[in-house]
PDB file of C-alpha atoms in Angstrom:
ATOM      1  CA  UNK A   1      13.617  96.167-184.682  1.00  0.00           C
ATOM      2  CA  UNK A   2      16.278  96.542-182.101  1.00  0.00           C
ATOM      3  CA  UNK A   3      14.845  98.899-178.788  1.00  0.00           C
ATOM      4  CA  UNK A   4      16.693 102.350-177.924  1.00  0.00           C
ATOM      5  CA  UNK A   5      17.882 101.727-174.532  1.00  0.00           C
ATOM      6  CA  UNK A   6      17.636 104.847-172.151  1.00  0.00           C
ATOM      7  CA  UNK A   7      19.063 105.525-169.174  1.00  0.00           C
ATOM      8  CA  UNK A   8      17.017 103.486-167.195  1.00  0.00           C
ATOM      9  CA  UNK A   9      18.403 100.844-168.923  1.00  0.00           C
ATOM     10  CA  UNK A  10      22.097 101.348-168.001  1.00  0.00           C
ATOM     11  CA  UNK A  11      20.865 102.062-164.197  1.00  0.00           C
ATOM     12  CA  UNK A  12      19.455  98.348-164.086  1.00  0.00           C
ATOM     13  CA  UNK A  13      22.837  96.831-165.438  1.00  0.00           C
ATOM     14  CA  UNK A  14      25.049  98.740-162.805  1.00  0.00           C
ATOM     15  CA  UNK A  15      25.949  97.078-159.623  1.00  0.00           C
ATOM     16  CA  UNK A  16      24.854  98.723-156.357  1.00  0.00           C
ATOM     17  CA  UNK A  17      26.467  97.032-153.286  1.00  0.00           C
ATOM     18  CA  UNK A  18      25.277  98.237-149.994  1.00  0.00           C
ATOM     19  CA  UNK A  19      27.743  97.888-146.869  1.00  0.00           C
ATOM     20  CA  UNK A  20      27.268  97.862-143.314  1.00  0.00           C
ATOM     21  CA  UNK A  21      29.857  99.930-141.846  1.00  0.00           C
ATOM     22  CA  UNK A  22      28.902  98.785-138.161  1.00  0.00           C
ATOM     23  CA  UNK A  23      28.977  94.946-139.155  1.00  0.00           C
ATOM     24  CA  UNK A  24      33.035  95.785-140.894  1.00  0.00           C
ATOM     25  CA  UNK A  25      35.288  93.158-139.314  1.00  0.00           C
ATOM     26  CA  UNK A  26      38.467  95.006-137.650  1.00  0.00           C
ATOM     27  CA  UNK A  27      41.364  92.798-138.960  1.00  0.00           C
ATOM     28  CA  UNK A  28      39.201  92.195-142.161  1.00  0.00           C
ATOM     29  CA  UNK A  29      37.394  95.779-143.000  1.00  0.00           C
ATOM     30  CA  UNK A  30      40.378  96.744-145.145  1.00  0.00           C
ATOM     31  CA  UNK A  31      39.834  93.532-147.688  1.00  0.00           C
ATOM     32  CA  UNK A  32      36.698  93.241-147.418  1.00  0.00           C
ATOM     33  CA  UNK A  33      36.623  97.243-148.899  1.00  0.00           C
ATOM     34  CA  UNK A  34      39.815  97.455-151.209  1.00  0.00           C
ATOM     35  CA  UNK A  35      40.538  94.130-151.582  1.00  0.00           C
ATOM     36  CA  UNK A  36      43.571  92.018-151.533  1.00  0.00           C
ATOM     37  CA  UNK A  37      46.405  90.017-153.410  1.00  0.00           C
ATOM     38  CA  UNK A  38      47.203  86.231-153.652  1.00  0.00           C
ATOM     39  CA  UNK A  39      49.071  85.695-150.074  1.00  0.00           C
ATOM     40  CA  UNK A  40      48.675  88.746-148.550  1.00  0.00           C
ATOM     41  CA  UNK A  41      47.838  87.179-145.470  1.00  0.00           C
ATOM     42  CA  UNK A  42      46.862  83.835-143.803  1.00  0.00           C
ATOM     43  CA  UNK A  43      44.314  82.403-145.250  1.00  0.00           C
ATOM     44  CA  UNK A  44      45.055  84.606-148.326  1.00  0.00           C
ATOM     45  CA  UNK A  45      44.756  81.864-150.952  1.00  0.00           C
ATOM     46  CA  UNK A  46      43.332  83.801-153.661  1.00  0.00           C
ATOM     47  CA  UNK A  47      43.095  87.151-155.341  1.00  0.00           C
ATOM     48  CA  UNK A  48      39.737  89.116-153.995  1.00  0.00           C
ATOM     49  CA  UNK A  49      38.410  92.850-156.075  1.00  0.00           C
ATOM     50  CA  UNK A  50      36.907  93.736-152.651  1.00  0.00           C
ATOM     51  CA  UNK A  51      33.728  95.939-152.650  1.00  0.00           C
ATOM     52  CA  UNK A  52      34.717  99.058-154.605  1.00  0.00           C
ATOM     53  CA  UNK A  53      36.335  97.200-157.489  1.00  0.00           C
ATOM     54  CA  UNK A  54      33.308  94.807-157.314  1.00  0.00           C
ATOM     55  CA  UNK A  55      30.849  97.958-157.719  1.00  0.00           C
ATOM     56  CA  UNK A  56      32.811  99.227-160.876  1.00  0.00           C
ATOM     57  CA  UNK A  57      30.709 101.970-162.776  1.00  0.00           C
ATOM     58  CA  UNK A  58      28.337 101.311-160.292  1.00  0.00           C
ATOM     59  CA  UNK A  59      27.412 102.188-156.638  1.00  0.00           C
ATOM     60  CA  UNK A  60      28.299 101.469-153.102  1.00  0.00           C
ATOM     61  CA  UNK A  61      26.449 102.143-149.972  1.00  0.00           C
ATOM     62  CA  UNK A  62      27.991 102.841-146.787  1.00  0.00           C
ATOM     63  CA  UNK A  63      25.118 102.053-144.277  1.00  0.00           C
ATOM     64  CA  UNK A  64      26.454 103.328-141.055  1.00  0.00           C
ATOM     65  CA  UNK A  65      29.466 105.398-142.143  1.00  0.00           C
ATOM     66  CA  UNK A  66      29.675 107.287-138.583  1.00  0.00           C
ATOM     67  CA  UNK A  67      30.462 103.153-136.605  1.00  0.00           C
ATOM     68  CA  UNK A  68      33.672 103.197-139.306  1.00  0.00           C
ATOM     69  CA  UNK A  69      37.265 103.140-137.689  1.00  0.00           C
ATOM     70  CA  UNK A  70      39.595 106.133-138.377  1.00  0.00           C
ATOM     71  CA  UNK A  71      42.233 104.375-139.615  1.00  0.00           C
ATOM     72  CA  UNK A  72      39.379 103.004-142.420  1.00  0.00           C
ATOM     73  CA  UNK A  73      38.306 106.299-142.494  1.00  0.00           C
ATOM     74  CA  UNK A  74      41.510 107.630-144.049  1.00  0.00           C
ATOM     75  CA  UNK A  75      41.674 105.500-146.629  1.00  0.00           C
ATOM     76  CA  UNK A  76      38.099 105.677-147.885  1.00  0.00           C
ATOM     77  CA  UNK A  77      38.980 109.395-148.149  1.00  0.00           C
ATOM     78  CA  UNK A  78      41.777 108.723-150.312  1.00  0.00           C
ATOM     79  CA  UNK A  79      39.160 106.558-152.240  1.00  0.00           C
ATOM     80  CA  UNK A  80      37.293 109.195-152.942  1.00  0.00           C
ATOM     81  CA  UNK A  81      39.921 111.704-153.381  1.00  0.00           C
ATOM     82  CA  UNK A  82      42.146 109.550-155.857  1.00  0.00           C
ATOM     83  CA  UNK A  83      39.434 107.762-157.181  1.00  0.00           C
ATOM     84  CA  UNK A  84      41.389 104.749-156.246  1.00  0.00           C
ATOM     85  CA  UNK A  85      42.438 102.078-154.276  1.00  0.00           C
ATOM     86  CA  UNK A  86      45.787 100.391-152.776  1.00  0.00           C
ATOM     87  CA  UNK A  87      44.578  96.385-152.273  1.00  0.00           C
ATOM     88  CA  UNK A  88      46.063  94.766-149.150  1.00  0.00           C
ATOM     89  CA  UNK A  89      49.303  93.261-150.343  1.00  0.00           C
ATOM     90  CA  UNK A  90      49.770  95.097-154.039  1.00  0.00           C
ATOM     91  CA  UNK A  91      52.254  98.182-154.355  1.00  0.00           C
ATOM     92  CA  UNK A  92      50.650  99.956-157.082  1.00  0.00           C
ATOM     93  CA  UNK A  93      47.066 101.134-156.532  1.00  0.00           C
ATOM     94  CA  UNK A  94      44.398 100.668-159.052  1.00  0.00           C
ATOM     95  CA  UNK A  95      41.634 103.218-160.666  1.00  0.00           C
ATOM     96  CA  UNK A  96      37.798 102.919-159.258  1.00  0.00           C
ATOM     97  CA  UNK A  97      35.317 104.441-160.741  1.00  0.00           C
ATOM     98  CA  UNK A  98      32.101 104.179-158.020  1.00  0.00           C
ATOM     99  CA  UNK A  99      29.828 106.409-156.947  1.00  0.00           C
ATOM    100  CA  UNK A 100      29.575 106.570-152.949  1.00  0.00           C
ATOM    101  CA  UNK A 101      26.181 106.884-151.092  1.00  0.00           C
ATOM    102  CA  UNK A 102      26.340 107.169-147.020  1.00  0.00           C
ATOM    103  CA  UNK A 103      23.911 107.162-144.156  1.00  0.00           C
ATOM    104  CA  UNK A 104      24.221 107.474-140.175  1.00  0.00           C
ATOM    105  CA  UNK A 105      21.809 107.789-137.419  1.00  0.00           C
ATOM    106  CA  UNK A 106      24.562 109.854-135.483  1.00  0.00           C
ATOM    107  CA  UNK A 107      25.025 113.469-135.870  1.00  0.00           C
ATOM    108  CA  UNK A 108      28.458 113.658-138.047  1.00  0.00           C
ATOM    109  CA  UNK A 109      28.676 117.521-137.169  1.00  0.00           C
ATOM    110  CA  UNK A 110      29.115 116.525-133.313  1.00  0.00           C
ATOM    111  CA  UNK A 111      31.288 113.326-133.856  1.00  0.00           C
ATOM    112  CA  UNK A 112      33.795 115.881-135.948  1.00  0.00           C
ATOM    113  CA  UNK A 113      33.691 118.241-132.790  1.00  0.00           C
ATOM    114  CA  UNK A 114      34.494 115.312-130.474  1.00  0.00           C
ATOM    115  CA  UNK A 115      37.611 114.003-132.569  1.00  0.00           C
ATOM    116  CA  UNK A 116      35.667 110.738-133.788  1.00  0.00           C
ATOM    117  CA  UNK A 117      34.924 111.586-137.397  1.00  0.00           C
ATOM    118  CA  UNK A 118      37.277 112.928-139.791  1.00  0.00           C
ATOM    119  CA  UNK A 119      36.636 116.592-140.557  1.00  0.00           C
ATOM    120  CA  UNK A 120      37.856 116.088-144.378  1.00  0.00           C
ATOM    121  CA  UNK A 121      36.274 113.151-144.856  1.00  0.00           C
ATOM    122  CA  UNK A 122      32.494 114.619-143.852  1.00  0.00           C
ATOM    123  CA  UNK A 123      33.367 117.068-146.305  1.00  0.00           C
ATOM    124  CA  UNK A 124      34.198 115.147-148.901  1.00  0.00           C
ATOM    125  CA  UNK A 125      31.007 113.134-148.365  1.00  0.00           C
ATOM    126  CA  UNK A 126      28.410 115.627-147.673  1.00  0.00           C
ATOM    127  CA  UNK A 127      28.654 117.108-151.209  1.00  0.00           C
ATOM    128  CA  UNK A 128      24.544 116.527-150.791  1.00  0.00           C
ATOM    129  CA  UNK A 129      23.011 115.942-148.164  1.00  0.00           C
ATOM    130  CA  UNK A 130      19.140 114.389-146.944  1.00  0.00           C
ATOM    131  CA  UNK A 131      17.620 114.204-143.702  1.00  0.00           C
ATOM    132  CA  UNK A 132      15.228 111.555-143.329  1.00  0.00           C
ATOM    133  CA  UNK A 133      12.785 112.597-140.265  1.00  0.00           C
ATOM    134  CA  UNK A 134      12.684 110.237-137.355  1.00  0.00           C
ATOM    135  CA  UNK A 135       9.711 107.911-137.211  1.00  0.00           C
ATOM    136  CA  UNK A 136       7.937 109.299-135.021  1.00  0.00           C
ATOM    137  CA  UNK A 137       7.716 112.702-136.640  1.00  0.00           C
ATOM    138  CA  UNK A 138       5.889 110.926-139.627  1.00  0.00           C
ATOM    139  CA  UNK A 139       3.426 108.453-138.118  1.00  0.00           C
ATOM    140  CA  UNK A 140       1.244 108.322-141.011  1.00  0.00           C
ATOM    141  CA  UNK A 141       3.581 106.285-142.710  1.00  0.00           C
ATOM    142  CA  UNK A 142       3.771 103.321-139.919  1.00  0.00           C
ATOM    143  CA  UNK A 143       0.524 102.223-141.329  1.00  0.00           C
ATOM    144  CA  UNK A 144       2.432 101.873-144.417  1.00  0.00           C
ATOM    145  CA  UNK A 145       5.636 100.197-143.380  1.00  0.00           C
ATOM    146  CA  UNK A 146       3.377  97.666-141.591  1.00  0.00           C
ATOM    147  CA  UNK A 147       1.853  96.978-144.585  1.00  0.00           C
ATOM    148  CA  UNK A 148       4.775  96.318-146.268  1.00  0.00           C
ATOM    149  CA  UNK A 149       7.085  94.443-143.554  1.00  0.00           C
ATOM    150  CA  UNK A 150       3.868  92.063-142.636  1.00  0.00           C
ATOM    151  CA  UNK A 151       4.187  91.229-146.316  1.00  0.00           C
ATOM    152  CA  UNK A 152       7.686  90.335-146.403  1.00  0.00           C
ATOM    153  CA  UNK A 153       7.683  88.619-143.414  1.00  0.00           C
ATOM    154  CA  UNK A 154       4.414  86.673-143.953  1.00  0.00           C
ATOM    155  CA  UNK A 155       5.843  85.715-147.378  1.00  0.00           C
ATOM    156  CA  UNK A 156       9.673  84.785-146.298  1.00  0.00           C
ATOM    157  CA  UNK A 157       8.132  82.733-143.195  1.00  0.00           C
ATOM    158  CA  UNK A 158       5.360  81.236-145.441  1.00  0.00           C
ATOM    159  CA  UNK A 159       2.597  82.441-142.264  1.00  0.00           C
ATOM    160  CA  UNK A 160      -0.533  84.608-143.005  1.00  0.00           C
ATOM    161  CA  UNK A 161      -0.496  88.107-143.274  1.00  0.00           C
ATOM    162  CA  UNK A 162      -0.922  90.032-140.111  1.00  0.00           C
ATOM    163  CA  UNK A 163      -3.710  92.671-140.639  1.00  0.00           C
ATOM    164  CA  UNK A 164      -3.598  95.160-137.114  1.00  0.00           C
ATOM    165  CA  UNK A 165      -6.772  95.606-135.469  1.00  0.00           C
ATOM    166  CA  UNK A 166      -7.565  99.477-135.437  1.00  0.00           C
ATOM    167  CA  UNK A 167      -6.399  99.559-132.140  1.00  0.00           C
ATOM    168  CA  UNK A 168      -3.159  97.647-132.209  1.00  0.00           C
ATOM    169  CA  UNK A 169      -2.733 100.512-135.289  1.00  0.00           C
ATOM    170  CA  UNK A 170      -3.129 103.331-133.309  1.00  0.00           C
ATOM    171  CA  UNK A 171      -0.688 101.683-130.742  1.00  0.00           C
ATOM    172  CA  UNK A 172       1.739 101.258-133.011  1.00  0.00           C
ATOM    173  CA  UNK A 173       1.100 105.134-134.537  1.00  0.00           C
ATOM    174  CA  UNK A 174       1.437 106.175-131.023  1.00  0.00           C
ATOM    175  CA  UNK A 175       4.583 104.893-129.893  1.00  0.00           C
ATOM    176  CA  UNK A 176       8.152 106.831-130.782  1.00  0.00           C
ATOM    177  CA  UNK A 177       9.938 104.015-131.907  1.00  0.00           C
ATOM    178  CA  UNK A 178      13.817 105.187-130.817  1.00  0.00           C
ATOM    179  CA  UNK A 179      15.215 102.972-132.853  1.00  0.00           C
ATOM    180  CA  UNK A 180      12.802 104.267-136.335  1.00  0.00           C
ATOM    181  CA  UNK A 181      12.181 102.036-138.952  1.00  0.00           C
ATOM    182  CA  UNK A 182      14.488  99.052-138.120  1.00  0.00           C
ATOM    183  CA  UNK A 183      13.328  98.820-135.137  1.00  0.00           C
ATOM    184  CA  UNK A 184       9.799  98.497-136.557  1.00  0.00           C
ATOM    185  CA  UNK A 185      10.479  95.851-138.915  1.00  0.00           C
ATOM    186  CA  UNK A 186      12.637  94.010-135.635  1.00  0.00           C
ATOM    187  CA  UNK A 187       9.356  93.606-133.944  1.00  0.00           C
ATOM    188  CA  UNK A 188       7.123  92.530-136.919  1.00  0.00           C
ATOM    189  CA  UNK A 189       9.784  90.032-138.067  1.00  0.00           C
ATOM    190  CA  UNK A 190      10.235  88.704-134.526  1.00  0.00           C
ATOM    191  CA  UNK A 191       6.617  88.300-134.337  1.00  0.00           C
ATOM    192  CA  UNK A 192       6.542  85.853-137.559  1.00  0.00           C
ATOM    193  CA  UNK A 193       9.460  84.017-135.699  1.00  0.00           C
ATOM    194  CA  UNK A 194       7.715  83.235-132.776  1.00  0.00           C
ATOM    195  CA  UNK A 195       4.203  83.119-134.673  1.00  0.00           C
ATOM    196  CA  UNK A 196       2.469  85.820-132.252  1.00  0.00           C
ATOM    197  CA  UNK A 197       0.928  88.848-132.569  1.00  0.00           C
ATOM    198  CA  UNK A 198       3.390  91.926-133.182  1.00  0.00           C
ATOM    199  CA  UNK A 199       3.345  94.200-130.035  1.00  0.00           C
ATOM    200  CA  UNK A 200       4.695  97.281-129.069  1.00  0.00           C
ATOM    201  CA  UNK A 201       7.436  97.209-126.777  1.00  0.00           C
ATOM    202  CA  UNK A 202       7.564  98.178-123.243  1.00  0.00           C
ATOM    203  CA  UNK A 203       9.887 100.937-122.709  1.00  0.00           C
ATOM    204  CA  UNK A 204      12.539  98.986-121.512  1.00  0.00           C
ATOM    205  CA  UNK A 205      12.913  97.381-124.403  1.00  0.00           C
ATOM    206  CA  UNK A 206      12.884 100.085-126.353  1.00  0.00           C
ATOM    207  CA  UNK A 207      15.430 101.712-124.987  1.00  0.00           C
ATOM    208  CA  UNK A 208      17.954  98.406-124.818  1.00  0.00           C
TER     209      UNK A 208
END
């Protein structure tokens, strides 16, 4: 007898593509978004969707949406505006249908003051909005992201699992960790690489 499917179901069978708008190439960010045409450039041998048409009835992810350039800016807002997108190299532009997610570290409200942001375009995306408390105002979860990142890494490096000492816990639950939860899983992962035990860093490091 054939299974009702619910919506669960349809979730797991959409594609969610998560993109990190810091990492964006310049002369690429454009294509690499919206995609492009057969020769619309060097090196343009082929016809790519991009992300947004890749992520069709599904979701994308804009890690780091405040590190975007303007000039991508305005046309992501015409993305979500139009609910479509112009491909490097075609003339007509072609129906989306995506759902958007962002995130930032930086406050959007003060990069829109200082000129950086687009005013429209933090609009258009903050239709709801969650604020995730730094790390350091939540230190009883380190214990748990430990737990977890020493089991990825011990796993993807094929080492054994680091279990902290009670005191190298409360060191870690201590510290304020600037750079939150990446920065936590930076210095467990780096410990795997160099097969030591995870410490926290000196303030100078911390702070770059």
């Amino acid at each position: 007898q054939p299974r009702s499917r619910g919506l669960g179901d349809v979730y797991k069978r959409q594609a969610f593509i998560p993109v990190n708008c810091a990492a964006l190439t310049p002369s690429l960010a454009e294509s690499q978004l919206f995609g492009h045409e057969k020769g619309a450039f060097t090196g343009a041998n082929g016809r790519s969707l991009g992300i947004f048409r890749a992520a069709e009835g599904g979701m994308v992810f804009l890690d780091e949406i405040g590190e975007m350039q303007p000039e991508l800016q305005a046309k992501l807002l015409r993305v979500l505006q139009q609910r479509e997108v112009l491909p490097v190299g075609a003339n007509e532009p072609e129906p989306v249908d995506v759902q958007v997610v962002a995130a930032t570290n930086r406050d959007l409200e003060k990069e829109v003051e200082k000129g950086t942001f687009r005013e429209d375009l933090y609009y258009r995306l903050n239709m709801i909005e969650l604020r995730v408390p730094a790390l350091r105002e939540r230190a009883e979860d380190i214990p748990t992201y430990i737990e977890f990142f020493a089991s990825k890494f011990a796993d993807r490096y094929r080492l054994p699992k680091w279990a902290p000492s009670s005191e190298a816990l409360a060191e870690f639950c201590s510290f304020d960790w600037p750079g939150n939860v990446r920065q936590l899983e930076h210095v467990i992962e780096q410990a795997y690489v160099l097969q030591m035990e995870p410490k926290v860093p000196t303030r100078k490091t911390a702070e770059g």
